[in-house]
Short mmCIF file of C-alpha atoms in Angstrom, two decimals:
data_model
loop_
_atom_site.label_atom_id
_atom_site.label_comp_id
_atom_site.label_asym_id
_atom_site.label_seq_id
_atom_site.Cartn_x
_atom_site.Cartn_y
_atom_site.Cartn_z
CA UNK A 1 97.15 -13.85 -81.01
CA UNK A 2 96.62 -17.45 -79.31
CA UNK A 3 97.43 -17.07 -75.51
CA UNK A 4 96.31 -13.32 -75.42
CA UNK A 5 93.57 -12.76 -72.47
CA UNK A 6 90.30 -11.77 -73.79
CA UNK A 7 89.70 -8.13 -72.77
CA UNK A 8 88.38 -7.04 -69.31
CA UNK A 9 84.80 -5.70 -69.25
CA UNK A 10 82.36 -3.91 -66.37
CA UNK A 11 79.02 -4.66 -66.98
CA UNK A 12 76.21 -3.83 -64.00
CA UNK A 13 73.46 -5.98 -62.63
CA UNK A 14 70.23 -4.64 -61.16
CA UNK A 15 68.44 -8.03 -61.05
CA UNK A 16 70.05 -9.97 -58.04
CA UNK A 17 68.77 -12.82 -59.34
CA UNK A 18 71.34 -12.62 -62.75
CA UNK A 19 74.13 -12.71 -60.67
CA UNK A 20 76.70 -15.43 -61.94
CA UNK A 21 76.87 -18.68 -60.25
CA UNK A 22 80.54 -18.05 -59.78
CA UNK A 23 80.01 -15.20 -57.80
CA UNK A 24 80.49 -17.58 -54.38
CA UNK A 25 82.96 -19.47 -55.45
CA UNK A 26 85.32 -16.29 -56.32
CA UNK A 27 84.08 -14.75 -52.57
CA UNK A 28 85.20 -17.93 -50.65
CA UNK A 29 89.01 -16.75 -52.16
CA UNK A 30 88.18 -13.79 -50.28
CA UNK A 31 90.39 -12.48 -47.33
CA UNK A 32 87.53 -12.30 -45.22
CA UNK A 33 84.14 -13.91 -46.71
CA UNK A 34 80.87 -13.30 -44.32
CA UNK A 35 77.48 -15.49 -45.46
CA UNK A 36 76.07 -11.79 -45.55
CA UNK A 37 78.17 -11.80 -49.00
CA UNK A 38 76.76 -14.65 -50.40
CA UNK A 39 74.34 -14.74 -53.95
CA UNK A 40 71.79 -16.22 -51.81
CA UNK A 41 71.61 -14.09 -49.06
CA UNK A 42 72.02 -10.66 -51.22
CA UNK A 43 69.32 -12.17 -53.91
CA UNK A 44 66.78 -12.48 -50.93
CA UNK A 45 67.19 -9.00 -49.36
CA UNK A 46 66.23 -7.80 -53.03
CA UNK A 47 63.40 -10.60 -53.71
CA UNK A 48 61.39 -9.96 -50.19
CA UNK A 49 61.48 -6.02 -50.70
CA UNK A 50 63.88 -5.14 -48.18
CA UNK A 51 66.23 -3.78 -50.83
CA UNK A 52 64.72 -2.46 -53.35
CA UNK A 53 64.26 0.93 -55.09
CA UNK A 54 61.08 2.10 -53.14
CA UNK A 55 62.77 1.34 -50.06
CA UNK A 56 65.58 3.45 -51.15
CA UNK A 57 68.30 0.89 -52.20
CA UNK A 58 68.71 0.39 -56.15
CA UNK A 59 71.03 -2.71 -57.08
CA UNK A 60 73.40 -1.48 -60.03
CA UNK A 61 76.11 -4.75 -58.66
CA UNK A 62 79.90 -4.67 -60.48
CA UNK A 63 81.28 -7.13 -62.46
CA UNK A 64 84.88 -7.32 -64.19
CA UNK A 65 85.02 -9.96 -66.40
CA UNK A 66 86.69 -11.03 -69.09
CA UNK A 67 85.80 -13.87 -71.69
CA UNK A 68 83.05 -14.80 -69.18
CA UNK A 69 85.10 -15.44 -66.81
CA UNK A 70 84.20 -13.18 -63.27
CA UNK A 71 87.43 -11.62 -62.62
CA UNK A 72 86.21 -9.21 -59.78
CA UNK A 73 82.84 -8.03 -58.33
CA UNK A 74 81.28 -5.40 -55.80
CA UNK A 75 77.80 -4.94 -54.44
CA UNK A 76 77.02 -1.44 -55.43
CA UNK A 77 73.41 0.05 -54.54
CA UNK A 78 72.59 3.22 -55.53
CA UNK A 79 71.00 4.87 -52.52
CA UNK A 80 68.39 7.55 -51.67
CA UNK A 81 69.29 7.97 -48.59
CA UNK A 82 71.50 6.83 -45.62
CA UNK A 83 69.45 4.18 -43.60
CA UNK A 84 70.84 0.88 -42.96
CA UNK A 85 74.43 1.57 -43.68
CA UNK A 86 75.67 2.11 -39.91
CA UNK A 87 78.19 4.54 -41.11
CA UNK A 88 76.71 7.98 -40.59
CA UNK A 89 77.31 10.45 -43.26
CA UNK A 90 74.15 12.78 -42.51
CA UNK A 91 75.65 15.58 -41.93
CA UNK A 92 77.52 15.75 -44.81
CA UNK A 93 74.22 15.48 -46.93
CA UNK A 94 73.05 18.49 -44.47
CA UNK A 95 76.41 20.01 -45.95
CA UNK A 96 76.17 19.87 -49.52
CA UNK A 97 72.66 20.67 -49.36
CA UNK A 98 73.68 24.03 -47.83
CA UNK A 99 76.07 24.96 -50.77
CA UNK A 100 73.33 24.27 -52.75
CA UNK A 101 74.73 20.61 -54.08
CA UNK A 102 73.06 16.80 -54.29
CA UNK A 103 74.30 14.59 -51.99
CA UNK A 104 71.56 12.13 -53.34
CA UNK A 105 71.75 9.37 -55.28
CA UNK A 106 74.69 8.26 -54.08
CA UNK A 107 76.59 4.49 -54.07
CA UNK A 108 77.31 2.10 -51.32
CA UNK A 109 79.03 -0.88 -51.59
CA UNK A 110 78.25 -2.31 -48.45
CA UNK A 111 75.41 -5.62 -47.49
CA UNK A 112 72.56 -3.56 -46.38
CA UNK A 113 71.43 -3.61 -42.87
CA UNK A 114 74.29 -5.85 -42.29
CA UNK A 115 77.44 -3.79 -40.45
CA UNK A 116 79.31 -6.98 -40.48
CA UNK A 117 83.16 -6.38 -41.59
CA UNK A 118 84.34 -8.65 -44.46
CA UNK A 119 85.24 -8.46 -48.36
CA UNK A 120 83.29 -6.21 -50.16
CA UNK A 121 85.47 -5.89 -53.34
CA UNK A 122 86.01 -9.78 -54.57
CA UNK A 123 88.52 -10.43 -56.86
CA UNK A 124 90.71 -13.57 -58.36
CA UNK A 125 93.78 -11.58 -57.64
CA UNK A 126 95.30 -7.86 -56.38
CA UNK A 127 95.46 -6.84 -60.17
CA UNK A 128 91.92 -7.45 -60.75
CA UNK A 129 90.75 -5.43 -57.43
CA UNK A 130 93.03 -2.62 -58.87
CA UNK A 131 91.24 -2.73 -61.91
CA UNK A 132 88.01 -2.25 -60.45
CA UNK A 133 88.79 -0.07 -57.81
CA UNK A 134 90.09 2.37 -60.77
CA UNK A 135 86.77 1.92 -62.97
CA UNK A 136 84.63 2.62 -59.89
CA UNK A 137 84.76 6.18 -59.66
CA UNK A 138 84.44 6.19 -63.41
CA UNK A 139 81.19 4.52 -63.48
CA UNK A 140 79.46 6.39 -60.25
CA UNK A 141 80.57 9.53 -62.77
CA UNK A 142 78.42 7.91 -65.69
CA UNK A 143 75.57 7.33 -62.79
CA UNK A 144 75.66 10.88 -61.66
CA UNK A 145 76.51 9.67 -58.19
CA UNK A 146 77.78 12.25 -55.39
CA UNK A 147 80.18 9.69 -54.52
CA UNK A 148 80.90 6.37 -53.25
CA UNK A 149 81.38 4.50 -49.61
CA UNK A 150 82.61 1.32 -48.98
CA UNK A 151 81.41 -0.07 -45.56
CA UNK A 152 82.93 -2.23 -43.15
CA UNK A 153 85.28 -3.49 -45.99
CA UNK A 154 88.40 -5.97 -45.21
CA UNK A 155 92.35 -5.87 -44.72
CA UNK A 156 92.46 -6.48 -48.74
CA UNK A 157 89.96 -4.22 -49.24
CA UNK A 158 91.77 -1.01 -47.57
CA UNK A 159 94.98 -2.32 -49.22
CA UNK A 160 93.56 -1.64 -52.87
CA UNK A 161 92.28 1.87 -51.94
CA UNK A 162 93.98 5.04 -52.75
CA UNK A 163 94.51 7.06 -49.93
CA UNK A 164 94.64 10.24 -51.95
CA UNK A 165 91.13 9.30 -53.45
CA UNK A 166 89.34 7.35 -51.31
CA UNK A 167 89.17 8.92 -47.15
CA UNK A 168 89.19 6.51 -44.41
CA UNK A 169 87.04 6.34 -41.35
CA UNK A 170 87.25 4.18 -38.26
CA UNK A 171 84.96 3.08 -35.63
CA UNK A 172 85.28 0.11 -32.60
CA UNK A 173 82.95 -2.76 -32.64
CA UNK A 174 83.40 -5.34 -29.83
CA UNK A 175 84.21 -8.98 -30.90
CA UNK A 176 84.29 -11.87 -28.38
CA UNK A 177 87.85 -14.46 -29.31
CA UNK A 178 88.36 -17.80 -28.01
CA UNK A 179 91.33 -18.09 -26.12
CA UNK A 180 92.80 -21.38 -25.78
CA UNK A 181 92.93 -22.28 -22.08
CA UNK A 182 88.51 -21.60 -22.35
CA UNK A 183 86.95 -24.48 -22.50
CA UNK A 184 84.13 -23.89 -20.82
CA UNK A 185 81.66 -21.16 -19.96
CA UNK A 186 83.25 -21.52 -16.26
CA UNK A 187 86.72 -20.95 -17.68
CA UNK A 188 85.94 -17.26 -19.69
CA UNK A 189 84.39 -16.14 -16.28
CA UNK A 190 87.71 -16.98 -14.60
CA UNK A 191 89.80 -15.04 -16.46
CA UNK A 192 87.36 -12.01 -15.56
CA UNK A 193 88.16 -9.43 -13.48
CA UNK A 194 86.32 -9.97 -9.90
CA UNK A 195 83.95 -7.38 -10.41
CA UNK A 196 82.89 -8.17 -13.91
CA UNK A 197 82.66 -11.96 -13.33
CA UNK A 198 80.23 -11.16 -10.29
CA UNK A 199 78.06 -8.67 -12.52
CA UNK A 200 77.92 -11.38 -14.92
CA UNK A 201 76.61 -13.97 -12.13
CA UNK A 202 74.68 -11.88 -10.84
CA UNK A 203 72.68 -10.61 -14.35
CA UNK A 204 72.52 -14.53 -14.84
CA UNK A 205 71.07 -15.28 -11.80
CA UNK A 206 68.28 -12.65 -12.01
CA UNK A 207 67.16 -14.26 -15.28
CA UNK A 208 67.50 -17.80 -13.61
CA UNK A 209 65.33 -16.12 -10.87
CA UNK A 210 62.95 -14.46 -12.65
CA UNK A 211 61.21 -18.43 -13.86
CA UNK A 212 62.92 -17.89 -17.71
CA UNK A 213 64.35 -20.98 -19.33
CA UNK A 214 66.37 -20.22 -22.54
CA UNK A 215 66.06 -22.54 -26.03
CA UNK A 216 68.39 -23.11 -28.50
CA UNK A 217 67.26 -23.76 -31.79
CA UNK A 218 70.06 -23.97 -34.97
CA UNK A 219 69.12 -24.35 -38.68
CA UNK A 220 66.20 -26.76 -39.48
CA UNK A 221 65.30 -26.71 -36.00
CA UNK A 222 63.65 -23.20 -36.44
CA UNK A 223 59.81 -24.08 -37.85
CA UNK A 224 56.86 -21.97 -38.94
CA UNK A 225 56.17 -20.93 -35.56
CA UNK A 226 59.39 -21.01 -34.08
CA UNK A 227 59.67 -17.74 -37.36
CA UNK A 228 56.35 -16.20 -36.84
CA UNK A 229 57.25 -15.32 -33.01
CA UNK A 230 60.85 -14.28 -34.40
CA UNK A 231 58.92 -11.55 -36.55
CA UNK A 232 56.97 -10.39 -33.58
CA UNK A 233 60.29 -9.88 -31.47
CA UNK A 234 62.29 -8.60 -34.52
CA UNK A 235 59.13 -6.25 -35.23
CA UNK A 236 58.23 -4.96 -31.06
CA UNK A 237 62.16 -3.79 -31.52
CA UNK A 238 61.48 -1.04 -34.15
CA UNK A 239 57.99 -0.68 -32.95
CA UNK A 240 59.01 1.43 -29.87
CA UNK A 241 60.92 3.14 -31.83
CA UNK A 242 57.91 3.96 -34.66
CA UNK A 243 59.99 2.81 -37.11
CA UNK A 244 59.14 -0.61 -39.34
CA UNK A 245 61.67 -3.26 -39.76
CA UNK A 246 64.14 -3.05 -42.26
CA UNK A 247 63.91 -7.10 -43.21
CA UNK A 248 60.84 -8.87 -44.22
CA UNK A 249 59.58 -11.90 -42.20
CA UNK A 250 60.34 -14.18 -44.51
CA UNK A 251 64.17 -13.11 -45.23
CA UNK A 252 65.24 -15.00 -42.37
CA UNK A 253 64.06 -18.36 -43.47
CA UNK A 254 64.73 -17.99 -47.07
CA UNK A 255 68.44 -16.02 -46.85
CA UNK A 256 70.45 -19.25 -46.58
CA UNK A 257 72.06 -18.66 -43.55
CA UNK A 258 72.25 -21.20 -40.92
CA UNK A 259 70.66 -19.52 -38.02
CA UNK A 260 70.39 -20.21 -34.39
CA UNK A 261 67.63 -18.77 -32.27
CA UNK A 262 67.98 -18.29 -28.45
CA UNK A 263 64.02 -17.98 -26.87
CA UNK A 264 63.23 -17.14 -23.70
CA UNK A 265 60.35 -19.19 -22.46
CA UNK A 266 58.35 -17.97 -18.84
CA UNK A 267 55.33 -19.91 -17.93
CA UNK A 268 55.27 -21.95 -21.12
CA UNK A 269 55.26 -18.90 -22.92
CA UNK A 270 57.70 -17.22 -25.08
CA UNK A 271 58.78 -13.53 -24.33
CA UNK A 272 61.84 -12.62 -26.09
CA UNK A 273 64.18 -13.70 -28.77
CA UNK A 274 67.74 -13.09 -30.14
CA UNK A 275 68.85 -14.36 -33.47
CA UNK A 276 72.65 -15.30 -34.43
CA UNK A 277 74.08 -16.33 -37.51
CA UNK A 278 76.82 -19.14 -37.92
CA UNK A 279 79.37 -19.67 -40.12
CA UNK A 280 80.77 -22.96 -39.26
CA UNK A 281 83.37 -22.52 -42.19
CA UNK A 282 85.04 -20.29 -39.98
CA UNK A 283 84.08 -21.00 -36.68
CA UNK A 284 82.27 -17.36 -36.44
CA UNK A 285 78.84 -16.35 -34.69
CA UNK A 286 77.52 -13.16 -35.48
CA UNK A 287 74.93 -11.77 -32.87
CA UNK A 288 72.33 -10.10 -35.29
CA UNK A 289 68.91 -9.12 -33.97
CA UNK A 290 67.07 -9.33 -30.24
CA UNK A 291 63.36 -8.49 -30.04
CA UNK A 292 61.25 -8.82 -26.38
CA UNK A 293 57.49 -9.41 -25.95
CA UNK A 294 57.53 -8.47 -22.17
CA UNK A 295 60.32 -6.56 -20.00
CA UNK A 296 62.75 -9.25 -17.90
CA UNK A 297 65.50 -7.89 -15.90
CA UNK A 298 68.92 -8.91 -17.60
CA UNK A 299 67.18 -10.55 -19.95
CA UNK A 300 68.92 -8.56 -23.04
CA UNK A 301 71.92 -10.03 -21.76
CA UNK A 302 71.32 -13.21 -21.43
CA UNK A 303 70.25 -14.10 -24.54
CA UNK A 304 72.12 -11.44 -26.59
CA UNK A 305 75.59 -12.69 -25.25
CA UNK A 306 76.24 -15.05 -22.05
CA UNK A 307 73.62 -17.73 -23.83
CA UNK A 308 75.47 -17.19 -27.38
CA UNK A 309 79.25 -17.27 -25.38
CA UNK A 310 77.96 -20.57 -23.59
CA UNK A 311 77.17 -22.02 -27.41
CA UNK A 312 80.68 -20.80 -28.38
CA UNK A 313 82.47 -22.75 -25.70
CA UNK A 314 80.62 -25.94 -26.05
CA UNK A 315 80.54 -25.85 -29.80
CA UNK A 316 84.06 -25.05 -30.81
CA UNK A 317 83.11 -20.76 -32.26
CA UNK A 318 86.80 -19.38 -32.32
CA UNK A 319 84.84 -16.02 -32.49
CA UNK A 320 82.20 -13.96 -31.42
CA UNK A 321 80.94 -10.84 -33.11
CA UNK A 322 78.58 -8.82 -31.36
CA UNK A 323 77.38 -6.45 -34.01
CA UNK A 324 77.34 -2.79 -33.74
CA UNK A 325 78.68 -0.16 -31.23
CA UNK A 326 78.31 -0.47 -27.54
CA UNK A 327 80.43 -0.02 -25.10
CA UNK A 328 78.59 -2.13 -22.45
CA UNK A 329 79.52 -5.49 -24.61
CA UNK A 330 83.12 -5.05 -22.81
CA UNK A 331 82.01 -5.66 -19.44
CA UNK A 332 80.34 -8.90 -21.35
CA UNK A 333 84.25 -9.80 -22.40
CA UNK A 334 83.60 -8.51 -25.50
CA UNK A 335 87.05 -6.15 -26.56
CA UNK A 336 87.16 -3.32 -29.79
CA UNK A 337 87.86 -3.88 -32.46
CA UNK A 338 88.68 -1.37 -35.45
CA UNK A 339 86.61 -1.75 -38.29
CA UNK A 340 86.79 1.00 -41.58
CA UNK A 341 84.61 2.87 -44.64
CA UNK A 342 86.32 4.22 -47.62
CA UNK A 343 84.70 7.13 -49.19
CA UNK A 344 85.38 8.50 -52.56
CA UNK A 345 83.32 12.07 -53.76
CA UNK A 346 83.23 13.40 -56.95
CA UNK A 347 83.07 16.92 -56.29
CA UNK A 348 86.69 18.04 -55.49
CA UNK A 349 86.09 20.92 -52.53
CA UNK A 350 83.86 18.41 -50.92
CA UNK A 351 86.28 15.21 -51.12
CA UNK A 352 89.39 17.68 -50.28
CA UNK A 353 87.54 18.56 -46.87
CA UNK A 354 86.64 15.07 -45.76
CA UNK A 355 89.79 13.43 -46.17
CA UNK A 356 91.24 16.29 -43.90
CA UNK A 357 87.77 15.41 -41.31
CA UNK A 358 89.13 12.01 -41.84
CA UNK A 359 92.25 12.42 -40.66
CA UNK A 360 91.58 14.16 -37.39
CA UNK A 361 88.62 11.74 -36.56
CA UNK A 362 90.59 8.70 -37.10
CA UNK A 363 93.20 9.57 -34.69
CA UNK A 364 90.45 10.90 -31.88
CA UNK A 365 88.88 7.26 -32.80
CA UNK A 366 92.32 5.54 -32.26
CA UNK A 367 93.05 7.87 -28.91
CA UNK A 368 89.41 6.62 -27.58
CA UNK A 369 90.05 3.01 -28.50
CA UNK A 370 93.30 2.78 -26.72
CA UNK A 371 91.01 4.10 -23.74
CA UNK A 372 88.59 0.99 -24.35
CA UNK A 373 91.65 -1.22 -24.10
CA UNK A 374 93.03 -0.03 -21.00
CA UNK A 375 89.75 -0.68 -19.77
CA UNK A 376 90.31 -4.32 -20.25
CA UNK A 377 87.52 -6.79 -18.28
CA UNK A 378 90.21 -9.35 -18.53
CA UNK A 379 92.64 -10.02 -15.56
#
């Protein structure tokens, strides 16, 4: 009949590089859209190796569409494991393992190595999200997942999800907000507390001290070399802990996000690096990866957050996320911040007993980060 809407249909994509062109446009409608989301940046992760199938990360991505239209979307990766995701569900694989069960494959919709909150489930409107979130389980049934997780999703995201299907988890990170009487590096110290404003002074003026100048270097200002001693830091970071880097060297050129590099230079040479990505839609830096060459006292926190808060103040960021877990980011002025996983498994006695876990853990998370509050740095 004329007017009728074609019909909706899921159809997967394991080649990044098929995703639809309109797969940006329908994430910047998004209630909270990260460049970690973008084609770009998801198409490289999969093109340099870091995502792949032997590394243990299949793409199988969603789409809902409907006369070729995208209607909604999700990147789904089926996974061998549980590296990258910063959500630990380990022991649960331990768990089904001892009742004799496969925890493995199972799906993540998440941006690997990325534990950035934002939209994970992109959709035109709230129908089309509850459309997909009801054909998801269906389809990690088909794929003989154990289940699926959703990682770091958004408001709109844990609005669309079941409760009675899909448990939620909680965990802090510590974000850095502009408030509006800081206008200057010299104004965020003064609304310190005494004893964290002269910890701060005093970890900056051990750097100062020590002979290190720090360089800032933002999008096209980062060359060939200015990459290949990047990869050295990035690499020296996993190397003492005899692991190998989860990103490639080249991602970080080719990803399309507009970086900015913070180097630490001592005799004319450089000794340490941390990399931040910025999203000047939204006036957000994201503190991503630090790598050192040679030991510096304070060093870490110098260019990890007091250089990055100094580039927030003079350049207008409204916020700063600091990645990650810990705790010492608050004496830095970072505060917590709740961020949340969904996680939907297929086998009934399994999913029954983590949505109960779920429960008690999210309110000893919420007791503890009503503990990190009180703990304020802030006057």
């Amino acid at each position: 009949m004329p007017g009728m809407m074609p019909p909706m249909e899921l159809r997967c994509v394991d080649d990044l590089g098929l995703l639809p062109a309109d797969w940006d446009d329908l994430l910047a409608r998004q209630d909270a859209p990260t460049p970690f989301m973008r084609r770009r940046f998801l198409q490289q992760l999969q093109a340099g190796g870091s995502a792949v199938p032997e590394t243990g990360w299949q793409a199988c991505f969603v789409l809902l569409e409907a006369g070729g239209r995208l209607l909604a979307a999700a990147p789904l990766w089926i996974k061998a494991h549980s590296w990258g995701e910063y959500v630990f569900d380990q022991a649960w694989a331990r768990a089904y393992a001892q009742h004799g069960l496969r925890y493995y494959p199972k799906g993540v919709l998440a941006v690997p190595f990325t534990p950035v909150p934002g939209s994970r489930l992109l959709a035109e409107d709230d129908l089309a999200r509850a459309t997909l979130v009801r054909q998801l389980p269906l389809l990690a049934s088909e794929l003989g997942l154990s289940g699926l997780h959703l990682l770091f999703g958004s408001a709109a995201d844990a609005a669309a999800m079941p409760a009675n299907e899909w448990a939620r988890r909680e965990q802090p990170q510590f974000h850095w907000q502009r408030q509006p009487a800081w206008s200057s590096f010299e104004d965020f110290l003064a609304s310190l507390r005494a004893d964290k404003r002269k910890k701060i002074l005093q970890e900056r003026r051990q750097v100062r001290e020590s002979g290190v100048q720090v360089r800032v270097q933002r999008g096209p200002e980062i060359g060939a070399a200015d990459w290949a001693f990047w990869a050295r830091c990035y690499a020296a970071t996993y190397a003492v802990r005899g692991q190998t880097p989860y990103l490639a060297d080249d991602f970080f050129a080719a990803c399309g996000v507009e970086w900015l590099l913070f180097s630490a230079e001592l005799d004319g040479e450089r000794v340490a690096a941390s990399l931040c990505a910025w999203d000047a839609e939204r006036g957000v830096l994201y503190g991503r990866h630090w790598g050192c060459l040679r030991e510096i006292r304070s060093l870490h926190f110098e260019l990890c957050y007091y250089a990055p808060l100094v580039w927030c103040l003079a350049e207008g960021a409204q916020r700063f996320e600091g990645g990650a877990q810990g705790e010492h980011k608050m004496a830095r002025g970072l505060l917590p911040v709740a961020t949340h996983s969904f996680h939907c498994l297929a086998d009934d006695r399994f999913a029954d007993a983590v949505r109960r876990f779920s429960v008690q853990e999210q309110a000893a998370v919420q007791v503890y980060e009503a503990e990190l509050v009180a703990r304020t740095p802030f006057r």
